[in-house]
XYZ file of N, CA and C in Angstrom:
771
model
N -1.004 16.427 18.733
C -1.778 16.574 17.628
C -0.923 16.858 16.343
N -1.424 16.366 15.243
C -0.792 16.514 14.006
C -0.782 18.073 13.591
N 0.462 18.572 13.149
C 0.501 19.913 12.483
C 0.569 20.047 11.011
N 0.172 18.985 10.480
C 0.296 18.816 8.968
C 1.868 18.700 8.524
N 2.775 18.531 9.456
C 4.172 18.430 8.916
C 4.726 17.110 9.753
N 3.969 16.244 9.944
C 4.394 14.743 10.742
C 5.576 14.187 10.362
N 5.892 14.501 9.059
C 7.000 13.703 8.239
C 8.130 14.536 7.727
N 8.141 15.867 8.318
C 9.306 16.708 7.921
C 10.782 16.047 8.361
N 11.708 15.983 7.688
C 12.846 15.437 8.039
C 12.993 13.915 7.964
N 11.846 13.196 7.352
C 11.949 11.877 7.294
C 11.848 11.541 5.806
N 12.012 10.244 5.468
C 12.131 9.779 4.173
C 11.346 8.598 4.001
N 10.405 8.325 3.027
C 9.500 7.415 2.574
C 9.657 6.652 1.407
N 9.680 5.305 1.125
C 9.500 4.775 -0.019
C 8.008 4.267 -0.133
N 7.601 4.449 -1.363
C 6.272 3.899 -1.873
C 6.371 3.039 -2.882
N 5.982 1.879 -2.865
C 5.876 1.009 -3.982
C 4.414 0.869 -4.464
N 4.257 0.754 -5.902
C 2.805 0.988 -6.337
C 2.609 2.276 -6.282
N 3.669 3.405 -6.399
C 3.427 4.668 -6.123
C 2.893 5.384 -7.299
N 2.907 4.732 -8.637
C 2.461 5.545 -9.568
C 1.070 5.809 -10.048
N 0.165 5.310 -9.240
C -1.275 5.151 -9.350
C -2.135 4.838 -8.168
N -3.374 5.198 -8.031
C -4.161 4.614 -7.307
C -3.927 5.185 -5.681
N -3.971 4.078 -4.758
C -3.773 4.315 -3.414
C -2.187 4.640 -3.088
N -1.453 4.030 -3.883
C 0.171 4.319 -3.832
C 0.376 5.833 -4.012
N -0.235 6.333 -5.160
C 0.155 7.594 -5.509
C -0.482 8.669 -4.632
N -1.688 8.443 -4.048
C -2.229 9.277 -2.813
C -1.592 9.134 -1.731
N -0.895 7.875 -1.368
C 0.050 8.081 -0.085
C 1.465 8.723 -0.298
N 1.837 8.801 -1.545
C 3.095 9.488 -1.883
C 2.862 10.846 -1.867
N 1.628 11.435 -2.275
C 1.291 12.717 -2.083
C 1.013 13.280 -0.978
N 0.311 12.420 0.130
C -0.007 12.735 1.517
C 1.188 12.928 2.197
N 2.175 11.953 1.929
C 3.564 11.951 2.835
C 4.191 13.131 2.189
N 4.306 13.524 1.048
C 5.297 14.637 0.723
C 4.663 15.869 1.086
N 2.981 15.968 1.068
C 2.462 17.242 1.517
C 2.605 17.455 3.194
N 2.930 16.417 3.926
C 3.426 16.491 5.391
C 4.837 16.660 5.483
N 5.805 16.634 4.562
C 6.988 16.894 4.589
C 8.164 16.026 4.329
N 7.591 14.840 3.981
C 8.679 13.663 3.799
C 9.204 13.868 2.536
N 10.558 13.323 2.546
C 11.180 13.106 1.136
C 10.499 11.653 0.738
N 10.127 11.908 -0.460
C 9.378 10.734 -1.057
C 9.986 10.000 -2.318
N 10.271 8.774 -2.287
C 10.697 8.043 -3.487
C 9.740 6.836 -3.661
N 9.233 7.047 -4.981
C 8.151 6.228 -5.544
C 8.465 5.368 -6.633
N 8.041 4.049 -6.630
C 8.378 3.158 -7.744
C 7.080 2.597 -8.517
N 6.986 2.266 -9.521
C 5.923 1.558 -10.289
C 6.597 1.005 -11.489
N 5.586 0.410 -12.369
C 5.948 -0.494 -13.368
C 6.152 0.388 -14.778
N 5.151 1.101 -14.890
C 5.183 1.922 -16.214
C 5.769 3.247 -16.069
N 6.932 3.319 -16.972
C 7.650 4.760 -17.046
C 6.727 5.986 -17.065
N 5.683 6.061 -17.995
C 4.853 7.177 -18.054
C 3.985 7.425 -16.936
N 3.725 6.577 -16.457
C 2.885 6.625 -15.028
C 3.746 7.115 -13.941
N 5.021 6.483 -13.952
C 6.086 6.918 -12.753
C 6.389 8.405 -13.131
N 6.606 9.006 -14.208
C 7.100 10.149 -14.441
C 5.862 11.215 -14.027
N 4.520 10.811 -14.194
C 3.499 11.567 -13.938
C 3.308 11.705 -12.612
N 3.343 10.683 -11.968
C 3.190 10.463 -10.510
C 4.176 11.284 -9.719
N 5.566 11.315 -10.237
C 6.474 11.939 -9.406
C 6.125 13.684 -9.546
N 5.648 14.050 -10.770
C 5.069 15.529 -10.842
C 4.030 15.681 -10.059
N 3.251 14.954 -9.959
C 1.971 15.071 -9.135
C 2.222 14.988 -7.571
N 3.131 14.309 -7.088
C 3.744 14.192 -5.902
C 4.539 15.418 -5.556
N 5.196 15.871 -6.453
C 5.863 17.192 -6.238
C 5.224 18.333 -6.143
N 3.957 18.457 -6.836
C 3.093 19.565 -6.760
C 2.263 19.628 -5.451
N 2.223 18.579 -4.837
C 1.407 18.383 -3.526
C 2.438 18.597 -2.296
N 3.693 18.400 -2.733
C 4.874 18.575 -1.642
C 4.958 19.874 -0.718
N 5.241 19.650 0.573
C 5.445 20.729 1.303
C 6.809 21.385 0.848
N 6.916 22.800 0.893
C 8.053 23.289 0.099
C 9.261 22.924 0.762
N 10.272 22.391 0.166
C 11.684 21.904 0.537
C 11.618 20.324 0.553
N 10.556 19.641 0.386
C 10.222 18.303 0.552
C 10.688 17.705 -0.966
N 11.587 16.897 -1.128
C 12.167 16.429 -2.384
C 11.117 15.119 -2.700
N 10.981 14.905 -4.116
C 10.086 13.730 -4.521
C 10.916 13.200 -5.861
N 11.259 11.884 -5.888
C 11.833 11.258 -7.176
C 11.120 10.003 -7.091
N 11.588 9.255 -8.131
C 11.020 7.902 -8.360
C 11.801 7.110 -9.513
N 11.301 6.030 -9.726
C 11.905 5.034 -10.872
C 11.057 4.004 -11.173
N 11.384 3.242 -12.345
C 10.438 2.054 -12.524
C 11.240 0.829 -11.852
N 10.572 0.252 -11.249
C 10.962 -1.126 -10.365
C 9.942 -2.306 -10.339
N 10.608 -3.433 -10.290
C 9.843 -4.490 -10.103
C 9.843 -4.992 -8.704
N 8.635 -5.153 -7.971
C 8.430 -5.412 -6.711
C 8.902 -6.785 -6.248
N 8.890 -7.660 -7.151
C 9.355 -9.170 -7.223
C 10.608 -9.413 -7.357
N 11.556 -8.407 -7.569
C 12.816 -8.445 -7.701
C 13.654 -7.937 -6.601
N 14.200 -8.882 -5.851
C 14.776 -8.379 -4.600
C 15.948 -7.242 -4.811
N 16.644 -7.556 -5.996
C 17.703 -6.729 -6.161
C 17.180 -5.216 -6.400
N 16.152 -5.139 -7.132
C 15.528 -3.954 -7.526
C 14.943 -3.186 -6.082
N 14.398 -4.052 -5.225
C 13.680 -3.419 -3.892
C 15.020 -2.959 -3.261
N 16.230 -3.636 -3.000
C 17.338 -3.124 -2.466
C 17.920 -1.937 -3.028
N 17.818 -1.873 -4.397
C 18.172 -0.585 -4.960
C 17.331 0.443 -4.795
N 16.160 0.079 -4.623
C 15.156 1.515 -4.348
C 15.305 1.890 -2.961
N 15.491 0.823 -2.098
C 15.569 1.153 -0.593
C 16.906 2.217 -0.592
N 17.976 1.905 -1.126
C 19.152 2.645 -1.010
C 19.032 3.990 -1.755
N 18.349 4.060 -2.761
C 18.159 5.458 -3.163
C 17.198 6.252 -2.473
N 16.185 5.681 -2.159
C 15.407 6.451 -1.083
C 16.021 6.951 0.133
N 16.812 6.074 0.784
C 17.451 6.481 1.936
C 18.512 7.570 1.566
N 18.958 7.432 0.581
C 19.946 8.523 0.183
C 19.442 9.990 0.001
N 18.071 10.003 -0.143
C 17.202 10.993 -0.343
C 17.232 12.069 1.020
N 17.596 11.418 2.011
C 17.490 12.124 3.506
C 18.591 11.579 4.300
N 18.315 11.270 5.660
C 19.402 10.902 6.580
C 19.124 9.410 6.714
N 18.196 8.761 6.341
C 17.995 7.426 6.395
C 16.547 7.140 5.852
N 16.290 5.898 5.835
C 14.778 5.498 5.562
C 13.865 5.349 6.543
N 12.770 6.023 6.715
C 11.994 6.049 8.025
C 10.695 5.228 7.681
N 10.282 5.271 6.540
C 8.663 4.794 6.278
C 8.600 3.925 4.896
N 7.990 2.821 4.894
C 7.688 2.104 3.681
C 6.247 1.939 3.628
N 5.664 2.248 2.500
C 4.333 2.127 2.092
C 4.441 1.213 0.819
N 3.730 -0.125 0.952
C 3.979 -1.097 0.131
C 2.580 -1.246 -0.549
N 2.391 -0.556 -1.596
C 0.956 -0.495 -2.216
C 0.911 -1.209 -3.410
N 1.893 -1.758 -3.939
C 2.097 -2.385 -5.294
C 1.056 -3.467 -5.328
N 0.203 -3.719 -6.037
C -0.747 -4.886 -6.362
C -1.313 -5.009 -7.638
N -1.869 -6.286 -7.980
C -2.666 -6.411 -9.147
C -3.967 -6.996 -8.827
N -4.833 -7.116 -9.897
C -6.157 -7.691 -9.657
C -5.997 -9.176 -9.982
N -6.989 -9.971 -9.574
C -7.179 -11.402 -9.982
C -7.622 -11.562 -11.344
N -7.810 -12.787 -11.709
C -8.551 -12.896 -13.147
C -10.156 -12.621 -13.221
N -10.679 -12.781 -12.305
C -12.247 -12.594 -12.131
C -12.931 -13.736 -12.622
N -12.450 -14.892 -12.280
C -12.876 -16.305 -12.867
C -13.254 -17.219 -11.764
N -14.354 -17.969 -12.200
C -14.626 -19.091 -11.218
C -13.546 -19.995 -10.688
N -13.244 -20.532 -9.516
C -12.143 -20.999 -8.885
C -11.700 -22.146 -9.844
N -12.810 -22.868 -10.553
C -12.180 -24.075 -11.110
C -11.688 -23.523 -12.698
N -11.842 -22.300 -12.844
C -11.199 -21.832 -14.322
C -9.959 -21.304 -14.078
N -9.541 -20.862 -13.021
C -8.225 -20.209 -12.811
C -7.219 -20.760 -13.440
N -6.517 -20.058 -13.970
C -5.163 -20.252 -14.831
C -4.001 -20.426 -13.566
N -3.583 -21.598 -13.325
C -2.452 -21.766 -12.291
C -1.410 -20.722 -12.433
N -0.910 -20.434 -13.537
C 0.190 -19.621 -13.782
C -0.225 -18.004 -13.373
N -1.591 -17.741 -13.717
C -1.939 -16.475 -13.553
C -2.281 -16.141 -11.737
N -2.652 -17.213 -11.140
C -2.798 -17.352 -9.703
C -1.474 -17.100 -9.087
N -0.422 -17.881 -9.692
C 0.841 -17.526 -8.925
C 1.298 -16.335 -9.251
N 1.265 -15.530 -10.438
C 1.595 -14.188 -10.429
C 0.855 -13.350 -9.359
N -0.435 -13.495 -9.365
C -1.041 -12.608 -8.341
C -0.460 -12.758 -6.728
N -0.310 -14.054 -6.566
C 0.393 -14.130 -5.105
C 1.847 -13.644 -5.106
N 2.539 -13.744 -6.323
C 4.016 -13.153 -6.514
C 3.954 -11.668 -6.035
N 3.065 -10.928 -6.903
C 2.940 -9.539 -6.832
C 2.508 -9.336 -5.219
N 1.292 -9.671 -5.079
C 0.421 -9.200 -3.758
C 1.108 -9.815 -2.400
N 1.651 -10.921 -2.398
C 2.277 -11.293 -1.174
C 3.742 -11.113 -1.186
N 4.184 -11.981 -2.123
C 5.992 -11.857 -2.042
C 6.465 -10.526 -2.452
N 5.799 -9.779 -3.179
C 6.281 -8.248 -3.551
C 6.373 -7.459 -2.285
N 5.379 -7.763 -1.238
C 5.187 -7.245 -0.036
C 6.290 -7.600 0.848
N 6.586 -8.768 0.791
C 7.673 -9.330 1.612
C 9.200 -8.778 1.224
N 9.395 -8.703 -0.102
C 10.627 -8.410 -0.500
C 10.828 -6.750 -0.212
N 9.916 -5.985 -0.326
C 9.878 -4.554 -0.216
C 10.199 -4.400 1.323
N 9.434 -5.063 2.051
C 9.690 -5.175 3.579
C 11.023 -5.603 3.920
N 11.613 -6.477 3.409
C 12.765 -7.067 3.936
C 13.892 -6.053 3.483
N 13.894 -5.529 2.393
C 14.659 -4.478 1.968
C 14.889 -3.299 2.759
N 13.333 -2.601 3.130
C 13.363 -1.550 3.970
C 13.630 -1.924 5.371
N 13.271 -2.662 6.042
C 13.670 -3.155 7.282
C 14.918 -3.352 7.629
N 15.888 -3.693 6.879
C 17.315 -4.002 6.838
C 17.722 -2.690 7.075
N 17.171 -1.880 6.068
C 17.897 -0.553 6.256
C 17.530 0.258 7.433
N 16.343 0.098 7.872
C 15.610 0.820 9.239
C 16.213 0.295 10.563
N 16.678 -0.964 10.491
C 17.355 -1.527 11.686
C 18.874 -1.261 11.689
N 19.458 -0.864 10.672
C 20.839 -0.682 10.460
C 21.497 0.331 11.445
N 20.666 1.237 11.916
C 21.066 2.331 12.961
C 20.456 2.243 14.178
N 19.544 1.262 14.252
C 18.993 0.905 15.596
C 17.687 1.813 15.707
N 17.296 2.750 14.678
C 16.235 3.501 14.922
C 14.994 3.130 14.453
N 14.839 1.907 13.826
C 13.513 1.387 13.408
C 12.789 2.203 12.224
N 11.558 1.956 12.274
C 10.571 2.778 11.367
C 9.289 2.062 11.299
N 8.751 2.522 10.318
C 7.124 2.075 9.947
C 7.014 1.591 8.719
N 6.115 0.527 8.617
C 5.861 -0.251 7.371
C 4.357 -0.045 7.331
N 3.600 0.142 6.388
C 2.395 -0.006 6.018
C 2.198 -0.894 4.656
N 1.462 -1.978 4.862
C 1.075 -2.825 3.778
C -0.188 -2.649 3.318
N -0.559 -2.609 1.926
C -1.813 -2.404 1.403
C -2.483 -3.707 1.019
N -3.396 -4.061 1.966
C -4.096 -5.239 1.736
C -5.412 -4.941 1.193
N -6.490 -5.608 1.559
C -7.894 -5.425 1.148
C -8.834 -6.066 2.133
N -10.096 -5.466 2.338
C -11.110 -6.109 3.022
C -11.516 -7.662 2.557
N -10.965 -7.698 1.286
C -11.182 -9.089 0.819
C -10.557 -10.200 1.628
N -9.414 -9.669 2.535
C -9.176 -10.800 3.393
C -10.021 -11.291 4.319
N -10.957 -10.616 4.657
C -11.918 -10.862 5.735
C -13.306 -11.269 5.073
N -13.798 -10.736 3.851
C -15.053 -10.780 3.217
C -14.691 -11.035 1.996
N -14.826 -12.160 1.536
C -14.468 -12.875 -0.030
C -15.490 -12.381 -0.892
N -14.929 -12.395 -2.137
C -16.119 -12.142 -3.088
C -15.987 -13.368 -4.314
N -17.069 -13.768 -4.558
C -17.106 -14.861 -5.667
C -16.123 -14.501 -6.791
N -15.685 -15.414 -7.548
C -14.727 -15.274 -8.537
C -13.511 -14.434 -8.474
N -13.169 -14.338 -7.122
C -11.883 -13.743 -6.840
C -11.106 -14.430 -5.925
N -11.151 -15.813 -5.988
C -10.316 -16.637 -5.269
C -8.781 -16.392 -5.167
N -8.200 -15.948 -6.272
C -6.757 -15.605 -6.220
C -6.603 -14.341 -5.485
N -7.350 -13.274 -5.813
C -7.089 -12.156 -5.187
C -7.464 -12.195 -3.694
N -8.539 -12.843 -3.339
C -9.024 -12.944 -1.982
C -7.656 -13.562 -1.149
N -7.245 -14.705 -1.860
C -6.054 -15.564 -1.054
C -4.751 -14.572 -0.963
N -4.640 -13.786 -1.951
C -3.504 -13.027 -1.752
C -3.564 -11.738 -0.671
N -4.684 -11.284 -0.474
C -5.090 -9.978 0.335
C -5.029 -10.756 1.874
N -5.647 -11.953 1.915
C -5.417 -12.679 3.206
C -4.041 -12.863 3.621
N -3.244 -13.308 2.704
C -1.724 -13.589 2.928
C -1.307 -12.249 3.250
N -1.702 -11.169 2.670
C -1.011 -9.740 2.992
C -1.101 -9.406 4.543
N -2.534 -9.766 4.857
C -2.778 -9.430 6.212
C -2.069 -10.365 7.216
N -1.887 -11.737 7.066
C -1.133 -12.572 8.016
C 0.380 -12.191 7.849
N 0.703 -11.719 6.583
C 2.397 -11.359 6.447
C 2.426 -10.055 7.301
N 1.635 -9.256 7.210
C 1.834 -7.960 8.224
C 1.947 -8.309 9.511
N 1.090 -9.045 10.142
C 0.974 -9.526 11.297
C 2.113 -10.293 11.714
N 2.782 -11.173 10.798
C 3.857 -11.902 11.102
C 5.023 -11.029 11.203
N 5.085 -10.112 10.140
C 6.523 -9.248 10.323
C 6.402 -8.414 11.556
N 5.302 -7.879 11.841
C 5.098 -7.076 13.215
C 5.663 -7.619 14.142
N 5.343 -9.265 14.300
C 6.069 -9.748 15.537
C 7.371 -10.089 15.482
N 7.965 -10.591 14.197
C 9.378 -10.731 14.069
C 10.241 -9.299 14.174
N 9.708 -8.161 13.892
C 10.475 -6.848 13.619
C 10.157 -5.987 15.033
N 9.284 -6.412 16.030
C 8.966 -5.384 17.061
C 10.075 -5.104 18.018
N 11.044 -6.079 18.199
C 12.101 -5.999 18.893
C 13.168 -5.165 18.485
N 13.031 -4.909 17.175
C 13.989 -4.095 16.342
C 13.369 -2.538 16.031
N 12.215 -2.594 16.467
C 11.520 -1.125 16.612
C 11.194 -0.754 15.048
N 10.811 -1.576 14.533
C 10.063 -1.673 13.202
C 8.566 -2.021 13.227
N 7.663 -0.966 13.029
C 6.181 -1.479 13.293
C 5.676 -1.828 11.977
N 4.841 -2.846 11.820
C 4.247 -3.163 10.545
C 2.613 -3.174 10.718
N 2.080 -2.648 9.939
C 0.487 -2.631 9.806
C 0.073 -2.910 8.489
N -1.236 -3.190 8.238
C -1.902 -3.224 7.272
C -3.114 -2.396 6.999
N -3.346 -2.122 5.834
C -4.667 -1.231 5.609
C -5.486 -2.112 4.757
N -6.830 -2.213 5.114
C -7.479 -3.149 4.195
C -8.864 -2.308 3.712
N -8.693 -1.714 2.522
C -9.651 -0.880 1.819
C -10.816 -1.841 1.316
N -11.989 -1.292 1.246
C -13.057 -1.916 0.389
C -12.975 -1.313 -0.870
N -14.060 -1.102 -1.682
C -14.018 -0.321 -2.803
C -13.428 0.932 -3.021
N -12.438 1.108 -3.686
C -11.745 2.708 -4.046
C -11.826 2.913 -5.416
N -11.990 4.198 -5.611
C -12.160 4.674 -7.034
C -10.645 4.690 -7.647
N -10.031 3.764 -8.217
C -8.757 3.610 -8.764
C -8.727 3.190 -10.118
N -7.606 3.371 -10.790
C -7.681 2.888 -12.032
C -8.087 1.105 -12.271
N -7.755 0.392 -11.195
C -7.979 -1.100 -11.185
C -9.390 -1.279 -11.138
N -10.103 -0.413 -10.396
C -11.518 -0.579 -10.142
C -12.438 0.152 -11.103
N -11.926 1.284 -11.907
C -12.803 2.011 -12.533
C -13.628 1.312 -13.596
N -13.209 0.399 -14.347
C -13.814 -0.299 -15.195
C -15.399 -0.858 -14.621
N -15.042 -1.345 -13.555
C -16.476 -2.087 -12.703
C -17.309 -0.768 -12.278
N -16.455 0.213 -11.645
C -17.412 1.259 -11.176
C -18.151 2.097 -12.335
N -17.543 2.122 -13.410
C -18.201 2.740 -14.627
C -19.257 2.237 -15.221
N -19.621 0.813 -14.716
C -20.933 0.301 -15.066
C -21.966 0.444 -14.062
N -23.126 1.091 -14.502
C -24.116 1.439 -13.636
C -24.659 0.268 -12.820
N -24.806 -0.661 -13.303
C -25.406 -2.014 -12.774
C -24.447 -2.333 -11.785
N -23.251 -2.600 -12.329
C -22.396 -3.270 -11.195
C -22.126 -2.219 -10.151
N -22.093 -0.952 -10.280
C -21.806 0.080 -9.243
C -23.107 -0.016 -8.423
N -24.383 -0.089 -8.852
C -25.320 -0.227 -7.910
C -25.108 -1.204 -7.081
N -24.941 -2.507 -7.524
C -24.770 -3.749 -6.696
C -23.556 -3.394 -5.730
N -22.683 -2.833 -6.009
C -21.431 -2.445 -4.963
C -21.946 -1.928 -3.874
N -22.663 -0.828 -4.233
C -23.083 0.548 -3.326
C -24.326 -0.192 -2.294
N -25.028 -1.252 -2.738
C -26.014 -1.923 -1.934
C -25.431 -2.634 -0.938
N -24.169 -2.834 -0.692
C -23.502 -3.596 0.291
C -22.824 -2.468 1.206
N -22.675 -1.233 0.901
C -21.764 -0.238 1.567
C -22.712 0.581 2.421
N -22.944 0.411 3.707
C -23.740 1.339 4.384
C -23.564 2.904 4.248
N -22.346 3.233 3.971
C -22.097 4.907 3.833
C -22.470 5.123 2.242
N -23.088 4.322 1.607
C -23.543 4.535 0.294
C -22.552 5.000 -0.832
N -21.140 4.954 -0.710
C -20.332 5.365 -1.882
C -19.018 4.591 -1.622
N -18.344 4.616 -2.745
C -16.910 4.195 -2.786
C -16.051 5.059 -1.840
N -14.816 4.528 -1.878
C -13.864 5.524 -1.216
C -12.858 6.297 -2.289
N -12.376 7.347 -1.896
C -11.418 7.897 -2.669
C -10.056 7.732 -2.085
N -9.003 7.426 -3.064
C -7.712 7.331 -2.790
C -7.015 7.765 -1.517
N -7.456 9.228 -1.578
C -6.837 10.158 -0.519
C -7.376 9.875 1.109
N -8.497 9.181 0.898
C -9.244 8.677 2.173
C -8.294 7.522 2.815
N -8.031 6.570 1.887
C -7.200 5.598 2.257
C -5.768 6.114 2.592
N -5.243 7.134 2.113
C -3.660 7.775 2.369
C -3.803 8.379 3.494
N -4.760 8.769 4.255
C -4.971 9.693 5.250
C -4.773 8.441 6.448
N -5.355 7.305 6.237
C -4.960 6.117 7.314
C -3.455 5.738 7.260
N -3.133 5.519 5.850
C -1.726 5.265 5.710
C -0.697 6.033 6.504
N -0.993 7.407 6.282
C -0.188 8.443 6.969
C -0.225 8.381 8.315
N -1.325 8.225 9.025
C -1.349 7.971 10.429
C -0.822 6.981 11.105
N -0.802 5.670 10.130
C -0.119 4.600 11.021
C 1.489 4.512 10.559
N 1.667 5.326 9.768
C 3.227 5.610 9.469
C 3.766 6.589 10.519
N 3.088 7.469 11.101
C 3.331 8.419 11.830
C 3.716 8.134 13.430
N 4.259 9.091 14.012
C 4.618 8.630 15.582
C 3.206 8.839 16.368
N 2.226 9.234 15.646
C 0.724 9.249 16.553
C 0.404 7.818 16.623
N 0.788 6.816 15.950
C 0.677 5.390 15.835
C 1.732 4.466 16.416
N 2.520 5.354 17.104
C 3.677 4.900 17.947
C 3.551 3.343 18.664
N 2.449 3.133 19.157
C 1.803 1.781 19.734
C 1.212 1.068 19.121
N 1.150 1.015 17.673
C 0.217 0.202 16.934
C 1.194 -0.634 15.955
N 1.086 -1.903 16.128
C 1.797 -2.625 15.230
C 1.013 -4.043 15.195
N 1.025 -4.806 14.047
C 0.337 -5.798 13.883
C -1.304 -5.799 13.555
N -1.513 -4.452 13.046
C -3.051 -4.483 13.226
C -3.278 -4.466 11.691
N -4.539 -4.622 11.412
C -5.042 -4.624 9.964
C -6.449 -3.760 10.099
N -6.178 -2.570 9.628
C -7.270 -1.392 9.556
C -8.188 -1.510 8.557
N -9.265 -1.857 8.889
C -10.345 -2.033 7.728
C -11.192 -0.679 7.180
N -11.059 -0.213 6.070
C -11.733 1.141 5.487
C -12.647 0.682 4.680
N -13.670 0.476 4.847
C -14.467 0.068 3.830
C -16.218 0.494 3.792
N -16.363 1.770 4.364
C -17.377 2.296 4.457
C -18.770 1.514 5.227
N -18.221 0.552 6.006
C -19.147 -0.275 6.701
C -19.477 -1.601 6.053
N -18.891 -2.000 4.841
C -19.154 -2.976 4.073
C -19.302 -4.203 4.950
N -18.346 -4.469 5.706
C -17.903 -5.802 6.477
C -18.466 -5.821 7.905
N -19.276 -4.573 8.304
C -19.749 -4.380 9.720
C -20.691 -5.486 10.075
């Protein structure tokens, strides 16, 4: 059973760690004793996230971060090296960086914007995992990777073909990486949240009519909070999930039941 210190002595890298689910994951891992290095796109948000994670951290657990582009392999290698240097090695990667789609009918999608969504939401996960996994297998000890996908991988929404496709790709990427890396003791899983109250979803959730329509399809009758997703991420990254790899865990309040 967990004593709330599952990650003491371990080091984690969190991409997309400056807000939403990524920030919640960084805070949760730090609260359980991990040395945490988070990356994001906005300098102000990264600085604020570092302070928030430090405030939540278990005494003695260090938290730091930097601005980095998850679609740049050099930046991901550098982030992994810096994260690993905070402790004895890199043990955990939480790849939470992602962007929304255009919110347009499929026939009106901008091909360039479509490419950007796939670049961040799929290729960004691959690059982060490649960099992290190379570090994790260098000493033969392996590690745990959690990719943040979405329930949209399984239950699509209209006018979100770009986002739906990217999250479907994220799930299949997680499963493929799990197969390829299992013999090197790197576990890879995905979490697939439904609607979560984050900066990306807040504009929709702030509209009463839109929120009512969303809640009508969620049996639990509410949207999730980022900390609820972070709890599952922490479980999958911990030794309690040592026999779980290649899974896509849906966390959607029953929406896809």
